[in-house]
XYZ file of C-alpha atoms in Angstrom:
709
model
C 14.311 73.398 64.299
C 14.028 71.099 62.213
C 16.930 72.525 60.470
C 19.155 72.770 64.373
C 18.235 69.113 63.548
C 20.280 68.234 60.844
C 23.005 70.304 61.850
C 23.391 68.309 64.923
C 23.014 65.195 63.063
C 24.814 66.227 60.688
C 27.725 67.435 62.563
C 27.636 64.636 64.588
C 27.738 61.666 61.231
C 30.895 63.725 59.896
C 32.306 63.895 63.346
C 31.392 59.418 63.178
C 32.530 59.482 59.563
C 35.558 60.837 60.196
C 37.323 59.346 63.350
C 36.488 55.611 60.943
C 38.327 57.024 57.943
C 36.037 55.722 55.947
C 37.253 56.489 52.137
C 34.077 56.414 50.331
C 33.327 53.696 48.315
C 30.875 55.477 45.144
C 30.202 58.849 44.530
C 27.421 60.488 41.902
C 26.024 57.298 42.051
C 22.531 56.124 42.055
C 19.949 55.456 44.510
C 19.889 51.617 43.228
C 23.971 51.620 42.812
C 24.321 53.087 46.759
C 22.011 50.153 47.989
C 23.721 47.941 45.741
C 27.547 48.826 46.575
C 26.395 48.029 50.522
C 24.635 44.739 49.545
C 27.702 43.224 47.956
C 29.763 44.726 51.874
C 26.790 42.865 54.062
C 27.107 39.805 51.709
C 30.817 39.713 51.848
C 30.161 39.870 55.573
C 32.162 43.175 55.494
C 29.812 44.475 58.105
C 32.000 47.393 59.232
C 32.326 48.343 56.450
C 28.239 47.959 55.545
C 28.090 50.028 58.220
C 30.536 53.126 57.654
C 28.924 53.396 53.963
C 25.596 53.768 54.982
C 26.401 56.527 57.660
C 28.317 57.792 54.649
C 25.576 58.289 52.385
C 23.603 59.729 55.222
C 25.787 62.064 55.613
C 26.645 63.249 51.862
C 22.706 63.205 51.631
C 22.409 66.346 54.066
C 24.959 68.013 53.418
C 23.948 68.227 49.810
C 20.184 68.507 51.564
C 18.664 65.274 48.765
C 15.234 64.727 49.390
C 14.927 61.821 46.066
C 16.904 59.434 48.465
C 14.276 56.681 49.652
C 16.256 55.280 52.787
C 13.285 53.183 53.361
C 14.972 50.030 51.119
C 17.944 50.486 52.615
C 17.213 49.978 56.518
C 15.168 47.412 55.564
C 18.159 45.909 54.228
C 20.770 47.009 57.391
C 17.833 45.303 59.997
C 17.382 41.529 57.687
C 22.049 41.597 58.564
C 21.319 42.776 61.822
C 23.046 45.878 62.004
C 20.591 47.026 64.479
C 22.227 50.830 65.050
C 23.009 51.222 62.502
C 19.759 50.877 60.638
C 18.406 52.767 63.674
C 20.028 56.245 61.884
C 18.937 55.065 58.266
C 15.345 54.963 59.624
C 15.211 57.867 61.564
C 16.974 59.655 58.057
C 13.736 58.029 56.060
C 11.142 58.939 59.422
C 12.462 63.256 59.400
C 12.006 62.391 55.019
C 8.483 61.035 54.930
C 7.106 63.489 57.490
C 8.251 66.477 56.184
C 6.842 65.190 52.420
C 4.067 64.460 54.051
C 4.265 60.182 53.042
C 1.616 58.987 55.799
C 2.091 55.729 55.228
C 5.830 55.708 54.566
C 6.605 56.916 58.133
C 4.558 54.187 59.761
C 6.841 52.118 57.724
C 9.272 53.327 59.591
C 8.548 53.377 62.775
C 7.398 49.578 62.308
C 10.961 48.697 61.559
C 12.019 51.623 63.926
C 10.033 49.725 66.024
C 11.871 46.456 65.260
C 15.451 47.813 65.747
C 14.546 49.164 69.265
C 13.120 45.482 70.216
C 15.867 43.510 69.252
C 18.477 46.317 71.269
C 15.869 45.706 74.131
C 15.181 49.086 73.835
C 10.947 48.455 74.831
C 9.470 51.642 75.876
C 11.630 53.539 72.394
C 9.887 50.468 70.678
C 6.327 50.801 72.413
C 6.643 54.189 71.244
C 7.123 53.866 68.027
C 4.585 51.417 67.314
C 1.649 53.389 69.202
C 2.452 55.635 66.427
C 2.777 53.779 64.032
C -0.912 52.566 64.796
C -2.202 55.900 64.965
C -1.400 56.430 61.556
C -2.398 52.919 60.512
C -6.314 53.412 62.691
C -6.428 56.697 60.947
C -6.279 55.690 57.134
C -7.890 52.556 57.993
C -5.258 49.762 56.435
C -5.849 47.120 57.979
C -3.186 45.865 56.752
C -0.233 47.697 58.418
C -2.784 47.377 62.086
C -2.597 44.137 62.300
C 1.917 44.118 61.417
C 2.048 46.545 64.672
C -0.183 44.570 66.405
C 1.893 41.517 65.448
C 5.501 43.121 66.152
C 3.200 44.823 69.584
C 2.813 41.128 70.683
C 6.463 40.087 70.087
C 7.421 43.031 71.483
C 5.172 42.037 75.043
C 6.325 38.514 74.180
C 9.990 39.638 75.613
C 8.665 41.339 77.881
C 7.340 38.346 79.733
C 4.057 40.327 79.468
C 2.723 37.728 78.192
C -1.376 37.982 79.274
C -0.772 41.392 76.919
C 1.529 40.055 73.965
C -1.658 37.152 72.980
C -4.345 39.757 72.830
C -2.352 42.083 69.705
C -1.644 39.090 68.409
C -5.154 37.050 67.865
C -5.665 40.326 66.239
C -3.450 40.430 64.027
C -4.056 36.566 63.154
C -7.930 37.349 62.023
C -6.421 39.553 60.102
C -3.863 38.088 58.070
C -5.912 34.862 58.039
C -9.286 37.050 56.562
C -6.989 38.562 53.530
C -5.403 35.004 53.026
C -1.553 35.848 53.668
C -0.268 32.303 55.157
C 3.371 34.113 54.655
C 2.314 36.388 58.427
C -0.550 34.107 59.733
C 2.015 31.501 60.262
C 4.375 34.374 61.472
C 1.533 35.069 63.993
C 1.299 31.172 65.128
C 4.976 30.766 65.529
C 4.848 33.892 68.578
C 2.153 32.064 69.757
C 3.780 28.526 69.845
C 6.322 30.896 71.544
C 4.378 31.772 74.310
C 2.777 29.031 74.675
C 6.381 27.431 74.943
C 7.057 30.062 77.831
C 4.232 28.359 80.162
C 5.095 25.660 80.035
C 2.590 24.025 77.212
C 4.705 22.048 75.819
C 1.627 20.257 73.665
C 0.138 23.123 72.739
C 3.268 25.043 72.026
C 4.256 22.255 69.691
C 0.252 22.357 67.764
C 1.037 25.793 67.545
C 4.621 25.272 65.589
C 2.683 22.132 63.614
C -0.091 24.354 62.802
C 2.967 27.352 61.435
C 5.201 25.189 59.907
C 2.261 22.517 57.888
C 0.491 26.706 56.940
C 3.986 27.646 55.322
C 4.831 24.087 53.159
C 2.336 24.648 50.649
C 3.798 28.181 49.318
C 6.468 28.375 47.346
C 10.417 28.402 48.240
C 11.124 32.135 49.073
C 13.570 33.362 50.550
C 11.350 34.801 53.370
C 9.210 31.424 53.468
C 12.341 29.702 53.894
C 13.509 31.531 56.347
C 9.654 30.869 59.177
C 10.301 27.090 57.842
C 13.810 27.651 59.529
C 12.421 29.340 62.953
C 9.944 27.339 63.147
C 12.233 24.099 62.541
C 14.569 25.550 65.619
C 11.792 25.600 67.690
C 10.596 22.788 67.807
C 13.909 20.905 68.044
C 14.178 23.260 71.167
C 11.395 22.174 72.849
C 12.149 18.643 71.961
C 15.156 19.487 73.961
C 13.566 20.522 76.865
C 11.788 16.740 76.771
C 15.503 15.616 76.733
C 14.743 14.282 73.251
C 18.359 14.933 72.389
C 18.482 13.446 68.762
C 15.277 14.522 67.532
C 15.940 18.433 68.449
C 19.543 17.887 66.895
C 17.981 16.382 63.712
C 14.717 19.652 64.040
C 17.222 22.177 63.925
C 20.272 21.077 62.369
C 17.067 21.287 59.553
C 16.165 24.590 60.252
C 20.090 25.684 60.067
C 19.804 24.779 56.738
C 17.656 26.219 55.855
C 18.576 30.034 57.139
C 21.578 29.438 56.134
C 19.430 29.996 52.614
C 18.244 33.136 53.981
C 20.336 36.457 55.002
C 19.109 36.518 58.158
C 22.398 36.337 59.922
C 20.373 36.807 63.386
C 18.280 33.809 63.160
C 21.348 31.742 61.766
C 23.138 32.296 64.882
C 20.396 32.052 66.595
C 19.821 28.158 65.440
C 23.574 27.904 65.922
C 23.126 28.950 69.851
C 20.619 26.432 70.031
C 22.763 23.475 68.274
C 25.226 24.612 70.722
C 23.227 23.990 73.410
C 22.119 20.247 71.770
C 25.761 19.545 71.718
C 26.999 20.483 74.849
C 23.593 18.264 76.894
C 24.828 15.146 73.740
C 28.398 15.541 75.257
C 30.120 17.293 72.598
C 31.958 19.805 74.859
C 33.725 21.500 72.182
C 31.966 21.926 69.115
C 28.901 22.703 71.438
C 30.755 25.767 73.194
C 32.655 26.406 70.212
C 29.088 27.263 68.701
C 27.829 29.142 71.922
C 30.917 32.169 71.459
C 30.214 32.518 68.469
C 27.387 33.548 68.769
C 27.742 35.379 71.885
C 30.941 37.364 69.440
C 27.382 38.474 67.211
C 25.118 38.659 70.042
C 27.634 41.142 71.743
C 28.762 42.943 67.864
C 24.852 43.805 66.770
C 23.935 44.624 71.163
C 21.441 41.793 71.197
C 20.676 41.691 74.705
C 17.990 38.785 74.460
C 20.323 36.599 72.297
C 23.218 37.363 74.564
C 21.787 35.875 77.823
C 20.182 33.358 75.917
C 23.704 31.828 75.578
C 25.250 32.394 78.649
C 21.964 30.563 79.747
C 23.390 26.879 77.775
C 26.767 28.285 78.711
C 26.034 27.767 82.371
C 24.059 24.921 82.022
C 27.209 23.242 80.553
C 29.101 24.511 82.443
C 26.823 22.885 85.582
C 27.088 20.071 83.836
C 30.917 19.913 84.201
C 30.814 20.825 87.967
C 32.323 24.315 87.057
C 30.191 26.014 89.513
C 32.645 28.652 89.448
C 32.575 29.691 85.434
C 28.955 28.647 85.690
C 28.509 31.316 87.843
C 29.958 34.265 86.446
C 27.662 33.788 82.794
C 24.706 33.256 85.945
C 24.437 36.574 87.445
C 25.802 38.714 84.440
C 22.019 36.876 82.803
C 20.724 37.680 86.540
C 22.009 42.220 86.041
C 20.546 42.139 82.120
C 17.499 39.801 83.169
C 16.893 42.615 86.334
C 17.179 45.269 83.852
C 14.873 43.870 81.564
C 12.569 43.419 83.465
C 12.234 39.677 82.508
C 10.646 37.327 85.771
C 11.732 34.285 83.800
C 15.448 35.216 82.686
C 15.918 35.743 86.342
C 14.329 32.795 87.968
C 16.405 30.171 85.268
C 19.557 32.105 86.396
C 18.828 32.310 89.698
C 18.220 28.242 90.142
C 21.910 27.723 88.619
C 22.874 30.278 91.071
C 21.549 28.922 93.424
C 22.866 24.874 92.361
C 25.977 26.575 91.686
C 26.170 27.953 95.722
C 25.105 24.577 96.918
C 27.074 22.074 95.121
C 30.349 24.672 96.157
C 28.866 24.507 100.188
C 27.848 27.923 100.499
C 24.534 27.334 102.086
C 24.503 30.734 103.255
C 23.813 32.123 99.967
C 21.484 29.635 98.179
C 19.289 29.905 100.838
C 19.449 33.793 100.160
C 18.784 33.186 96.599
C 15.896 30.438 96.898
C 13.371 33.172 99.089
C 14.242 35.679 95.910
C 13.309 32.537 93.860
C 10.502 32.263 96.067
C 8.969 35.578 95.825
C 9.776 35.614 91.590
C 7.725 32.517 91.362
C 5.013 33.626 92.944
C 5.345 37.160 91.237
C 5.226 35.182 88.260
C 2.304 32.994 89.486
C -0.005 35.315 90.649
C 1.112 38.834 88.696
C 1.494 40.302 85.722
C 4.314 41.772 84.701
C 4.371 45.491 85.611
C 3.166 44.200 89.307
C 6.270 41.571 89.639
C 8.636 44.536 88.663
C 7.750 46.823 91.848
C 7.621 43.157 94.098
C 11.533 43.493 92.730
C 11.886 46.740 93.383
C 10.202 46.502 97.239
C 12.790 43.301 97.506
C 15.644 45.877 96.975
C 14.872 48.720 99.024
C 13.892 46.076 102.159
C 17.751 44.943 101.459
C 19.227 48.304 101.522
C 17.176 49.394 104.843
C 18.522 45.321 105.935
C 21.687 46.841 106.071
C 20.837 50.214 107.202
C 19.439 48.339 110.412
C 22.993 46.037 110.062
C 24.619 49.294 110.373
C 23.418 50.447 113.161
C 23.623 46.908 115.329
C 27.202 47.256 114.810
C 27.302 50.544 116.863
C 25.522 50.060 119.725
C 28.773 46.876 120.178
C 30.686 48.890 119.703
C 29.174 51.176 122.135
C 28.863 48.052 124.793
C 31.870 46.676 124.305
C 33.406 50.649 124.800
C 31.300 50.079 128.119
C 32.458 46.677 129.317
C 36.518 47.970 128.753
C 35.740 50.847 131.193
C 34.082 48.443 133.203
C 37.703 46.154 133.019
C 39.980 48.597 134.084
C 37.860 48.956 137.534
C 37.506 45.278 138.507
C 39.400 41.286 137.390
C 36.635 40.607 138.652
C 32.935 41.423 136.814
C 35.380 41.573 134.107
C 35.530 37.294 133.679
C 32.522 37.423 134.621
C 31.247 39.647 131.404
C 33.217 37.167 128.892
C 31.497 34.256 130.954
C 28.308 35.522 130.333
C 29.157 36.759 127.077
C 30.531 33.057 125.999
C 27.187 31.624 126.984
C 25.399 34.503 124.923
C 27.446 34.121 121.751
C 26.342 29.702 122.411
C 22.868 30.023 122.859
C 22.819 32.259 119.842
C 24.357 30.418 117.616
C 22.215 27.541 118.941
C 19.330 29.374 118.622
C 20.942 30.245 114.678
C 21.324 26.573 113.898
C 17.331 26.148 114.750
C 15.833 29.278 112.828
C 17.824 27.790 109.603
C 16.243 24.587 110.132
C 13.156 26.119 110.158
C 13.421 28.499 107.588
C 15.192 25.746 104.976
C 12.131 23.205 105.902
C 9.558 25.953 104.849
C 11.413 27.338 101.702
C 10.842 23.684 101.442
C 7.005 23.296 102.179
C 6.498 26.228 99.877
C 8.452 25.416 96.635
C 6.323 21.890 96.934
C 2.976 23.605 97.609
C 4.366 26.458 94.614
C 4.674 23.638 92.313
C 1.656 21.664 92.676
C -0.205 25.171 92.237
C 2.235 25.330 89.486
C 0.648 21.632 88.152
C -3.106 22.373 88.953
C -2.604 25.305 86.602
C -1.659 23.198 83.376
C -4.034 20.422 84.554
C -6.962 22.477 84.852
C -6.230 25.039 81.347
C -5.421 21.188 79.303
C -8.857 20.247 80.923
C -10.286 23.481 79.473
C -8.518 23.644 75.444
C -9.565 19.624 75.573
C -13.192 20.470 76.165
C -13.519 23.042 74.565
C -12.232 21.130 71.266
C -11.967 18.118 71.510
C -14.853 14.857 71.728
C -13.690 14.012 75.459
C -14.301 10.679 74.479
C -12.484 10.249 70.680
C -10.559 12.726 71.043
C -10.997 14.246 67.696
C -12.192 17.630 66.803
C -16.284 18.411 68.239
C -18.808 20.542 65.506
C -17.221 24.008 68.016
C -13.712 23.333 66.058
C -15.359 23.040 63.220
C -17.303 26.635 63.368
C -14.122 28.653 64.783
C -12.498 26.977 60.984
C -15.055 25.843 58.622
C -15.867 29.873 57.281
C -12.254 30.932 56.052
C -11.973 26.973 54.391
C -15.024 27.178 52.300
C -13.731 31.170 51.811
C -10.399 29.854 50.839
C -11.369 26.870 48.391
C -13.983 29.181 46.188
C -11.289 31.899 45.866
C -8.726 29.258 44.760
C -11.755 27.856 42.307
C -12.071 31.033 40.638
C -8.152 31.294 40.235
C -8.082 29.215 37.423
C -5.064 30.730 36.933
C -3.231 28.609 39.541
C -1.953 24.633 38.770
C -2.882 23.512 41.157
C -5.835 21.092 41.037
C -6.558 20.497 44.820
C -8.573 23.091 45.696
C -11.363 21.397 46.824
C -13.489 21.049 49.744
C -14.539 17.063 50.340
C -17.564 16.127 53.265
C -18.184 12.894 54.441
C -20.959 11.878 56.783
C -19.913 8.806 58.604
C -22.298 6.372 60.629
C -21.941 3.019 61.806
C -24.046 -0.044 60.620
C -26.263 -1.095 63.370
C -24.545 0.336 66.127
C -27.807 0.391 68.113
C -27.653 -3.709 69.026
C -23.722 -3.054 70.500
C -25.219 -1.257 72.604
C -28.132 -3.468 73.415
C -25.959 -6.739 73.211
C -22.892 -5.901 75.076
C -23.702 -2.955 77.126
C -22.563 1.373 76.970
C -19.004 0.575 78.208
C -18.846 -1.031 74.260
C -20.005 0.817 71.987
C -17.776 3.575 73.956
C -14.464 1.419 72.997
C -16.339 0.984 70.035
C -16.340 4.084 68.965
C -12.948 5.228 70.052
C -12.016 2.069 68.059
C -13.670 3.552 64.997
C -12.007 6.612 65.380
C -8.544 4.742 65.323
C -9.887 3.665 61.734
C -11.036 6.819 60.936
C -7.534 8.557 61.601
C -5.511 6.194 59.686
C -7.890 6.491 56.522
C -7.840 10.179 55.912
C -4.837 12.790 55.888
C -3.442 14.988 58.854
C -4.715 17.867 57.877
C -7.985 16.759 57.111
C -10.375 18.140 60.183
C -12.202 14.999 61.123
C -15.169 15.679 63.700
C -17.234 13.801 66.448
C -20.961 14.970 65.095
C -22.965 12.555 67.621
C -23.851 9.440 68.657
C -22.194 6.813 65.535
C -21.948 9.634 63.608
C -17.793 11.153 62.390
C -17.971 13.909 59.915
C -14.991 14.328 57.959
C -14.292 17.253 55.926
C -11.396 16.996 53.760
C -8.526 20.308 52.690
C -7.023 20.552 49.411
C -8.318 17.990 47.111
C -10.427 17.519 44.026
C -13.816 16.115 43.904
C -12.781 12.946 42.035
C -10.731 11.851 45.198
C -15.045 11.842 46.880
C -15.657 7.341 45.670
C -11.819 6.778 46.014
C -12.517 8.274 49.917
C -15.494 7.037 50.624
C -14.226 3.443 49.161
C -11.169 3.132 51.457
C -13.205 3.532 54.250
C -16.012 1.639 54.266
C -13.835 -1.014 53.332
C -11.036 0.187 55.743
C -13.841 -0.351 59.152
C -15.190 -3.820 56.870
C -11.549 -5.088 57.176
C -11.263 -3.707 61.167
C -11.286 -6.120 64.122
C -12.943 -4.024 67.034
C -12.380 -4.930 70.994
C -15.267 -4.458 72.715
C -13.493 -5.773 76.517
C -13.220 -8.322 78.047
C -11.921 -10.135 74.570
C -14.077 -9.276 72.770
C -13.610 -8.262 69.203
C -16.514 -7.776 66.835
C -16.510 -6.716 62.986
C -18.722 -3.321 61.802
C -19.853 -1.798 59.046
C -20.426 1.688 57.495
C -22.494 3.773 55.458
C -21.051 6.616 54.132
C -22.679 9.736 52.356
C -20.773 12.568 50.142
C -20.746 15.750 48.972
C -18.581 18.286 47.380
C -18.372 21.602 49.624
C -20.611 23.272 48.875
C -22.494 21.723 45.998
C -22.894 24.546 44.092
C -22.444 28.001 44.349
C -23.139 30.027 47.771
C -21.720 32.398 48.611
C -23.294 32.320 51.923
C -20.720 30.313 54.678
C -24.108 29.621 56.810
C -26.290 28.605 53.420
C -23.829 27.203 51.749
C -22.371 24.884 54.607
C -26.578 23.495 55.744
C -26.988 22.596 51.951
C -23.719 20.545 51.792
C -24.591 18.985 55.595
C -28.573 18.960 54.023
C -27.433 16.617 50.864
C -24.659 14.056 52.464
C -27.267 13.828 55.580
C -30.016 12.839 52.504
C -27.367 11.037 50.523
C -26.359 8.364 53.637
C -30.392 7.810 54.466
C -30.126 6.372 50.697
C -26.703 4.078 52.041
C -28.599 2.991 54.733
C -31.986 2.491 52.807
C -30.365 0.589 49.925
C -28.639 -1.445 52.457
C -25.479 -0.418 54.320
C -22.215 -1.009 54.043
C -22.068 1.043 50.842
C -21.562 4.720 50.360
C -23.223 7.519 47.953
C -23.194 11.183 47.246
C -22.473 14.029 44.864
C -19.395 14.553 42.579
C -20.489 17.778 41.046
C -24.080 19.301 39.554
C -24.478 22.001 36.715
C -26.157 24.184 35.300
C -27.803 22.271 32.449
C -31.127 20.435 33.310
C -30.721 16.968 32.182
C -33.788 15.061 31.377
C -32.591 12.394 34.175
C -33.420 13.837 37.025
C -32.894 12.002 40.663
C -34.576 12.256 43.656
C -31.546 13.895 44.941
C -31.470 16.926 42.042
C -35.969 16.654 42.741
C -34.964 17.037 46.660
C -32.387 20.498 46.858
C -33.742 21.907 43.253
C -30.296 20.949 41.405
C -30.977 21.584 37.583
C -28.787 18.183 36.839
C -26.003 16.732 38.859
C -22.685 13.776 38.785
C -23.577 10.790 41.589
C -21.228 8.155 42.573
C -22.295 4.936 44.591
C -20.600 1.685 45.536
C -24.076 -0.691 44.207
C -24.916 -1.443 41.489
C -25.703 1.656 39.933
C -27.719 4.610 41.295
C -31.308 3.241 39.468
C -30.860 0.663 42.959
C -30.727 3.298 44.819
C -33.632 3.444 47.553
C -33.580 7.575 47.391
C -35.596 8.401 50.722
C -39.435 10.238 50.697
C -37.685 12.630 53.936
C -34.743 12.336 56.196
C -36.669 12.190 59.490
C -32.847 11.991 62.153
């Protein structure tokens, strides 16, 4: 069977190559030379020649029955340049070779890349099948990294099919594995795709948060081609969000920055996606000629490479541009073509976008009957998108088509019935002129009445459609508000807007692990590898509540949180710990910065003026306890965190006993015992330590015997 398959494929490739009249660019060369030649053709944008050469290499290998050539790197290279159709042939050859040789890991990788090619070509069923096979091998080998990559690709496949609820689960599974292994690049890629899902759900603020987190994480790494590619993609996605929020100038700048980064890479597909977004932004800012040229360039590439998703994105941008210019007929052409493709691939959101353009165009052209029909379909799709999963929505769409077909048959039956009636009337007309005149009068009256009833029904239908649309929009708004409220309550303090303890508990274990790994890696050049913990308490806060009331206290807490955001970086974790206490965890920092950070916080608070309402203001001071996190070598997270918090709590209490408006903290501990151990060393069994304080000296500190909070 394998031999028969090879023979058929060999004959097929021979026919293709013969029909192309290809002259080999190399012969009897090594595998590396073959790859270099094809890579050179791709870099020179001679894509057709590169495709021919890759197919020729497969044919040569089949004729010689040579299994020594590794086709997987060639398949990956072709995918980098969006040559997905050719890469499928190459990867299938690689898959057959690896299967015959029993190289399971290579088989799984070939299946994963085949799934990516099928996804770009919108062949989602084939992509899912390849991913299931790859996942089976990864689970059999217990390869967590490979499983995570398969889950990542599966999430993207679901996302592009508009199965957003299904897409989130594998993306989150992949993100957990990549974060556990400190794989920042793939973690950022997962965050970026999750941001795409929230963008599709119109949760713009949440989507932007995921994009910013992904961008921030990857920006710390070396500027490799892969990292530049990811940074460029995220930047263009941010620009797309800004364009949706009507921030046109900011969007143009973000997309330009992203395109500049992508142009330094070989990802042709990502470059043309960025050009598509740039063309859309230019159209919206009035630069029609340049915007249309970029969109047409992107369309040519998308059609040639078979990327239906990009084709529809360009169609949507062109249709929206023509609507703004008043060219409604042209807008309808692109909107109808996009609707057909969106229906074929089961993408409800794209259907709604294209149908909305058809609706507006038909209204503008005065074809209200078509507009009304489209509005009813739009309403059904919106309800399907809101109340059911994508598979159910597809069934609803099929039912709608079936209803249209049955409606057409009923119309034909009605027409036949009218013909019979007309024939009978003609027979009656032959018998008597009187009856013919009477029937004519009655028929005229009937037509007038029917027209009147039709107008009434049309008015009622339009009113019902408008009411249902408004109700659906209100329902969407309520769901969005409820989601934002849930997100805010679960992760943020409702008064100050700062993160709460739940957020810290979810983030801190991985941060401690990352910091310990960086500290153990003595070859790492960066000195900012520590985690720093500061516990900050507002002095005499109770007196503010007693003297001015709890509303004044709330305003002080809001103002105090604003001061902390000013003092610390946006990458630091600022937590409302409880009452008037705030906890700050500084990432990617140096322990030597602890005194400077504490003094800057203390001085800023002391120099600030806090509003408490009714044009009244107060001055405040704060006390601070700090420590390295963890203070000594502790591998267990729970022990490390409890030990650190006990140290900063003890230091904070000592600062309050020593006069307030100051800071005390532990910079580091030592393994050797010092004769002059402090009470802090004795309490926490440190051999010795280095302590810093804003008071006169360490001897002037009044240490508590026990902390009673």
